[in-house]
Structures are given as C-alpha cells and as structure tokens.
XYZ file of C-alpha atoms in Angstrom:
352
model
C -19.154 16.034 -22.740
C -15.889 17.473 -21.364
C -15.359 19.133 -24.781
C -15.310 15.779 -26.606
C -17.456 15.103 -29.660
C -18.985 11.839 -28.464
C -20.315 10.894 -31.891
C -16.685 10.228 -32.824
C -16.042 7.963 -29.814
C -16.888 4.446 -28.728
C -16.667 3.659 -25.014
C -16.833 0.030 -23.949
C -15.455 -2.626 -21.647
C -12.354 -4.403 -22.912
C -14.260 -7.704 -23.106
C -16.956 -6.080 -25.270
C -14.376 -4.529 -27.573
C -12.615 -7.882 -27.983
C -15.890 -9.544 -29.039
C -16.712 -6.834 -31.600
C -13.351 -6.558 -33.348
C -14.624 -7.756 -36.725
C -17.537 -5.286 -36.661
C -15.662 -2.167 -35.501
C -14.326 0.614 -37.664
C -10.545 0.893 -37.198
C -9.960 3.647 -34.634
C -7.362 6.395 -35.002
C -6.718 6.419 -31.252
C -7.187 3.850 -28.483
C -7.344 5.183 -24.909
C -6.967 2.504 -22.228
C -8.015 3.138 -18.644
C -6.332 1.099 -15.883
C -3.447 0.646 -18.289
C -1.516 -1.604 -15.888
C -3.682 -4.425 -17.336
C -2.556 -3.701 -20.907
C -0.239 -6.723 -21.164
C -3.150 -9.118 -20.651
C -4.158 -11.234 -23.660
C -7.543 -9.532 -24.214
C -5.942 -6.083 -24.410
C -3.180 -7.303 -26.715
C -5.789 -8.845 -29.003
C -7.343 -5.406 -29.507
C -3.997 -3.666 -29.977
C -2.898 -6.230 -32.565
C -6.171 -5.936 -34.473
C -5.743 -2.168 -34.760
C -1.968 -1.950 -34.937
C -2.058 1.317 -36.928
C -3.886 3.180 -34.156
C -2.094 5.456 -31.736
C -2.463 4.404 -28.113
C -2.651 6.315 -24.817
C -2.921 4.544 -21.481
C -3.743 6.024 -18.084
C -3.220 4.467 -14.656
C -2.359 5.462 -11.107
C -0.006 2.476 -10.865
C 2.086 1.913 -14.021
C 3.252 -1.582 -13.098
C 1.679 -5.006 -13.494
C 0.187 -6.814 -10.509
C 3.156 -9.221 -10.589
C 5.662 -6.340 -10.674
C 6.574 -6.715 -14.354
C 6.953 -3.606 -16.494
C 4.760 -2.265 -19.283
C 7.513 -1.460 -21.758
C 6.454 -4.065 -24.316
C 3.082 -2.332 -24.904
C 4.056 1.284 -24.188
C 6.795 3.401 -25.771
C 7.014 6.251 -23.274
C 5.968 6.988 -19.702
C 4.738 10.460 -18.757
C 4.537 10.763 -14.977
C 1.771 13.003 -13.675
C 1.449 14.779 -10.359
C 2.135 12.893 -7.132
C -0.410 11.564 -4.646
C 0.828 14.177 -2.171
C 0.032 16.910 -4.707
C -3.452 15.463 -5.226
C -4.066 15.522 -1.456
C -2.761 19.081 -1.100
C -4.995 20.266 -3.967
C -8.143 18.506 -2.702
C -8.263 15.854 -5.406
C -7.723 13.076 -2.838
C -8.690 13.047 0.828
C -5.996 13.209 3.521
C -5.716 10.054 5.581
C -4.594 8.442 8.822
C -2.932 5.041 8.683
C -3.087 2.486 11.510
C -1.516 -0.972 11.793
C -3.239 -2.540 14.830
C -1.880 -6.026 14.143
C 0.708 -7.678 11.992
C 1.011 -11.319 11.035
C 4.157 -13.289 10.332
C 3.981 -14.071 6.613
C 7.570 -15.319 6.349
C 6.494 -18.957 6.069
C 3.877 -18.341 3.356
C 4.946 -19.480 -0.095
C 4.968 -17.178 -3.115
C 3.354 -18.238 -6.378
C 3.728 -16.135 -9.525
C 4.990 -13.199 -7.494
C 2.116 -13.215 -4.975
C 1.407 -14.878 -1.655
C -0.287 -18.246 -1.821
C -3.730 -17.138 -0.626
C -4.665 -20.579 0.753
C -1.608 -20.496 3.030
C -2.156 -16.821 3.875
C -5.719 -17.619 4.932
C -4.439 -20.253 7.356
C -2.069 -17.716 8.937
C -4.853 -15.177 9.386
C -7.299 -17.794 10.649
C -4.784 -18.921 13.274
C -3.681 -15.470 14.451
C -6.481 -13.006 13.757
C -8.907 -12.108 16.555
C -11.966 -11.100 14.548
C -13.440 -9.077 17.385
C -10.325 -6.892 17.357
C -10.957 -5.987 13.715
C -14.393 -4.698 14.698
C -13.021 -2.971 17.810
C -10.338 -1.135 15.857
C -12.893 -0.153 13.228
C -15.041 1.376 15.986
C -12.049 3.095 17.606
C -10.367 4.593 14.550
C -13.031 4.808 11.837
C -15.898 5.812 14.098
C -18.581 4.094 12.064
C -17.528 5.428 8.653
C -18.450 3.504 5.539
C -15.726 0.927 4.996
C -14.509 -1.454 2.320
C -12.954 -4.565 3.856
C -10.491 -6.455 1.621
C -10.251 -10.089 2.649
C -7.879 -12.959 1.932
C -10.549 -15.410 0.721
C -14.273 -15.783 0.051
C -14.773 -17.830 3.218
C -12.889 -15.234 5.253
C -14.862 -12.368 3.705
C -18.211 -14.005 4.469
C -17.086 -14.644 8.035
C -16.009 -11.009 8.510
C -19.376 -9.808 7.206
C -21.081 -12.034 9.807
C -18.806 -10.752 12.585
C -19.649 -7.139 11.727
C -23.370 -7.927 11.558
C -23.220 -9.719 14.925
C -21.690 -6.538 16.368
C -24.662 -4.519 15.104
C -22.847 -3.095 12.062
C -24.699 -3.703 8.756
C -22.291 -5.551 6.462
C -22.385 -7.714 3.349
C -20.059 -9.825 1.225
C -19.546 -9.876 -2.541
C -16.985 -11.556 -4.781
C -16.416 -12.313 -8.453
C -18.875 -15.217 -8.367
C -21.716 -13.158 -6.876
C -24.545 -12.871 -9.460
C -24.556 -9.444 -11.118
C -28.039 -8.561 -9.873
C -27.113 -9.407 -6.275
C -23.809 -7.568 -6.562
C -25.522 -4.441 -7.928
C -28.084 -4.583 -5.108
C -25.384 -4.840 -2.422
C -23.312 -2.011 -3.895
C -26.431 0.184 -4.173
C -27.199 -0.525 -0.503
C -23.613 0.413 0.384
C -23.871 3.680 -1.552
C -27.141 4.554 0.192
C -25.774 3.729 3.648
C -28.014 0.724 4.305
C -24.821 -1.339 4.368
C -21.948 0.110 6.366
C -19.125 -2.354 5.686
C -18.614 -3.996 2.300
C -16.485 -7.158 2.527
C -14.988 -8.453 -0.700
C -12.153 -10.399 -2.330
C -10.096 -8.418 -4.887
C -13.264 -6.877 -6.300
C -13.601 -3.272 -5.119
C -10.163 -2.132 -6.265
C -10.661 -0.216 -9.514
C -13.323 2.112 -10.880
C -15.288 2.151 -7.609
C -16.330 5.685 -6.737
C -18.087 6.219 -3.401
C -16.776 9.573 -2.085
C -18.333 9.103 1.370
C -16.522 5.774 1.871
C -14.065 6.791 4.579
C -12.259 3.617 5.603
C -10.286 0.772 4.048
C -9.730 -2.371 6.120
C -6.831 -4.458 4.826
C -7.163 -8.160 5.649
C -5.568 -9.269 2.398
C -1.749 -9.485 2.429
C -0.096 -8.823 -0.917
C 3.280 -8.547 -2.607
C 1.796 -6.382 -5.355
C 2.420 -2.633 -5.120
C -0.404 -2.031 -7.608
C -2.945 -3.981 -5.567
C -1.796 -2.320 -2.338
C -2.224 1.216 -3.687
C -5.524 0.431 -5.419
C -6.999 -1.033 -2.222
C -5.470 1.181 0.466
C -6.408 4.405 -1.350
C -9.937 3.319 -2.270
C -11.273 5.276 0.717
C -9.462 8.474 -0.330
C -11.935 9.749 -2.933
C -12.204 13.434 -2.163
C -15.120 14.823 -0.221
C -14.997 18.151 1.566
C -14.135 17.715 5.231
C -13.362 14.007 4.929
C -10.287 12.415 6.474
C -9.891 8.797 5.423
C -8.747 5.982 7.695
C -6.738 2.949 6.584
C -6.627 -0.040 8.952
C -3.830 -2.402 7.928
C -4.014 -5.716 9.785
C -1.604 -7.577 7.490
C 1.537 -5.413 7.404
C 1.246 -4.260 3.782
C 2.680 -0.873 4.764
C 5.897 -2.620 5.829
C 6.278 -4.024 2.331
C 5.449 -0.885 0.350
C 5.617 2.198 2.550
C 2.895 4.834 2.850
C 0.274 4.956 0.057
C 1.216 8.506 -0.945
C 4.988 7.984 -0.894
C 6.830 9.470 -3.855
C 7.779 6.589 -6.133
C 10.078 6.304 -9.093
C 7.953 4.823 -11.870
C 9.447 3.106 -14.904
C 8.303 0.945 -17.806
C 10.927 -1.620 -16.845
C 10.249 -4.584 -14.575
C 10.657 -3.603 -10.935
C 13.528 -5.288 -9.137
C 12.594 -7.279 -6.065
C 13.703 -5.615 -2.847
C 14.629 -7.119 0.474
C 11.814 -7.551 2.959
C 10.764 -4.539 5.038
C 12.915 -1.882 3.332
C 10.651 1.025 4.213
C 11.307 3.460 7.033
C 7.886 3.490 8.673
C 7.019 3.277 12.349
C 3.876 1.948 14.032
C 3.220 3.457 17.466
C 2.968 0.689 20.052
C 0.316 2.632 21.968
C -2.144 3.888 19.325
C -0.902 1.894 16.249
C -0.589 5.066 14.169
C 1.825 4.606 11.244
C 4.142 7.367 10.075
C 7.563 7.848 8.448
C 10.518 7.073 10.705
C 12.282 10.253 9.612
C 10.663 13.700 9.504
C 10.972 16.271 6.722
C 13.959 17.715 8.606
C 15.742 14.363 8.300
C 15.623 13.757 12.044
C 14.405 10.484 13.468
C 11.038 10.629 15.234
C 11.217 10.298 19.005
C 7.485 10.234 19.700
C 4.236 9.417 17.938
C 2.802 12.492 16.145
C -0.712 11.197 16.808
C -0.721 10.438 20.568
C 2.719 11.914 21.488
C 3.739 8.673 23.229
C 7.530 8.093 23.294
C 8.553 5.485 20.793
C 9.809 2.597 22.900
C 11.674 0.757 20.158
C 13.201 3.955 18.825
C 14.184 5.044 22.331
C 15.816 1.668 22.995
C 17.661 1.772 19.660
C 18.858 5.314 20.332
C 20.030 4.308 23.810
C 21.859 1.292 22.373
C 23.488 3.550 19.785
C 24.471 6.024 22.522
C 25.949 3.256 24.652
C 27.883 1.886 21.678
C 29.199 5.354 20.874
C 30.226 5.869 24.507
C 31.927 2.466 24.546
C 33.869 3.449 21.428
C 34.908 6.710 23.083
C 35.929 4.892 26.248
C 37.934 2.439 24.194
C 39.711 5.232 22.344
C 40.354 7.105 25.581
C 41.691 3.913 27.124
C 44.042 3.423 24.204
C 45.161 7.052 24.410
C 45.837 6.714 28.147
C 47.771 3.487 27.608
C 49.785 5.147 24.853
C 50.515 8.113 27.160
C 51.941 5.861 29.890
C 53.837 3.781 27.327
C 55.613 6.752 25.812
C 56.150 8.341 29.229
C 57.852 5.150 30.408
C 60.002 5.130 27.289
C 60.920 8.739 27.925
C 62.052 8.062 31.516
C 63.742 4.710 30.906
C 65.640 5.555 27.726
C 69.196 6.673 28.258
C 69.799 10.354 27.812
C 71.515 11.206 24.537
C 75.220 12.018 24.964
C-alpha cells in the first residue's frame, strides 16, 4: 500500500492508541496526522509512553486552535508547498469567495482565545435573515452539495429546517448525534440524497467528499486553524469543479483569503489588531478579493461583476482632494512668500 509494508505498521485513532499503551510494542516511529492537536493530553500521553520513538507530524495548519505554537512537542518545522501551488497543480479546487453579510462581533466576549459561542449565537439570531442564507446559496452555489458550519446545535437544526422548507434536502449532525445516525446522514450526503449538511465543529478534518462544492460559514471564529479547515473543506479536487465559499460571519476579514501565503512558525502566534487584511467585498455581488492586485495597484472595480468599488472610489477621491488641498496650501504659501520678498525688495533702501 503506497510502497509501505503494512505488516510493520499499526494505524489507529489516538483514543484507541491511548487505551492500548500497555499492550503495544514500542514503535520506532510515530506519525501523527492533524498534528495541530499534538499538544492535547491524549497525544502527550502516547508520546511520553514511547519517548524513545522518533516522531513526524503532518498538518495543513501548524498552529493550535487557540493560536498557541507547537514548539514544545516538535523540534523542527518543514513547510510544504502553498495552497496556491496545490490549486495550480490540481490538488485543490479553485474557488470563489463571497461575503453576503457581516455581523458586528465587537461586543462578543472572548473566552480562551475564541468567541463566546452563546453570545455569538445571540448576535446571529438577532441579525441573520435565514431566508437570505438560502437565497445566497441558490444564487452563488447553484445547488451544489454544501457543508454548513453553524454557531450552535440549536442554530444548526434551525438552518437544516429552513433549507428543507425551501425544498433543499438538508440534515443536522453534531458531536452528540449517535454514531449510527451520524453515519447514515453522512452516507446520504455522499450519495446526494442530502444536499446540505449542517453541523457544529464536526465536519472540519478528515472529511473527504470531492463533489462537495460549497462551504457556508455561519460560525464566527478567532482561530486561523478552524477557519482554514472549514472554509477549504469544499476544495477537495475534482476535475472541472470550482468551489464556492459563502462567509456570512466575516471570518475573511479576520484571516484573509484561505489560500493566502502565510508565515508558519512553531512559536505562539502574536495577536494582531482587528481587520488587518487587505480584502474587499464588492457591494453589488459580494465577491471577495484582495484589495491590491499582483501589480501592486489598488483595485478600482470588482473582478467578478466589474462594478466600480464605491468605497474604494470614495477613498481615492478623498485622497485626491487631500493631495490637491496640500498642493493648494503649498502654492498659497509660495505665492505669499513671493509677495513678501517682492515687498522687501521694493521697500528696502538701495545699498550705497
């Protein structure tokens, strides 16, 4: 299997490995998938039991959910190819990103580095028009299979009902859903019997449905790892597919585009000021794109619908007016100086 002698390998869930520690032969090498979890107690228990083993960890997001680094369980970081490279070489699907709505999360408290989900749910419940979520799904995803990430179990169940009421087969699952029921729902989603799969922090890792073409973000987060894992879940490669990400909670404002080049480190990431990323959402079609093009010039219109960017146009006009005012001020000073020195010239006595 992939050139590996499987009789020399044991493959198991981390929970299974932790339960079998006393019965396992000490391994020479431990390979950890989704290595951003490696600081968790269960993983550390395994590493400590087999301290003599070499370790290799793989992850698309080498940072903990809370933003802390992985340096205490990893010695070195080897950065692989970028997400852009993976898209260009048909390992990930290209995508279009839309932000049809954005909620004010400034008043929501942060607990352990993440939004308080109970408070976040209240914000969404007060401001979100559920029918708009369905409308934007119709408009931009065109009926593609979608995973909908929700802020709470109650919210997820409600969204599943809203989709069903609109004639779109949908279902909800969460961590408390019985395994048999969860497997049945996921199988129905894979087969196409269910079109939209609503969930709470469940379908983020190890979920491979290449014909899933849309991610609906209704779960605000301060975690870069969670954002990338959820937003890019619809980007599994399939020939001819173009994924669609519908961000209703402004996550792109906090983290930038999913395939942005990022500087990864084993150190804890420093907190940045709010909204530091240069992205623009078109006010007409809601398409999201970088504020500055590859040529370094600021975008003047939406690359998707070609509509002029109102905010950018206003900012440019304000900048032009400020620049002109500065010029006028300088010219005024120069003119005043000219008259001043001219008067001095004509009123000063001639040298004898």
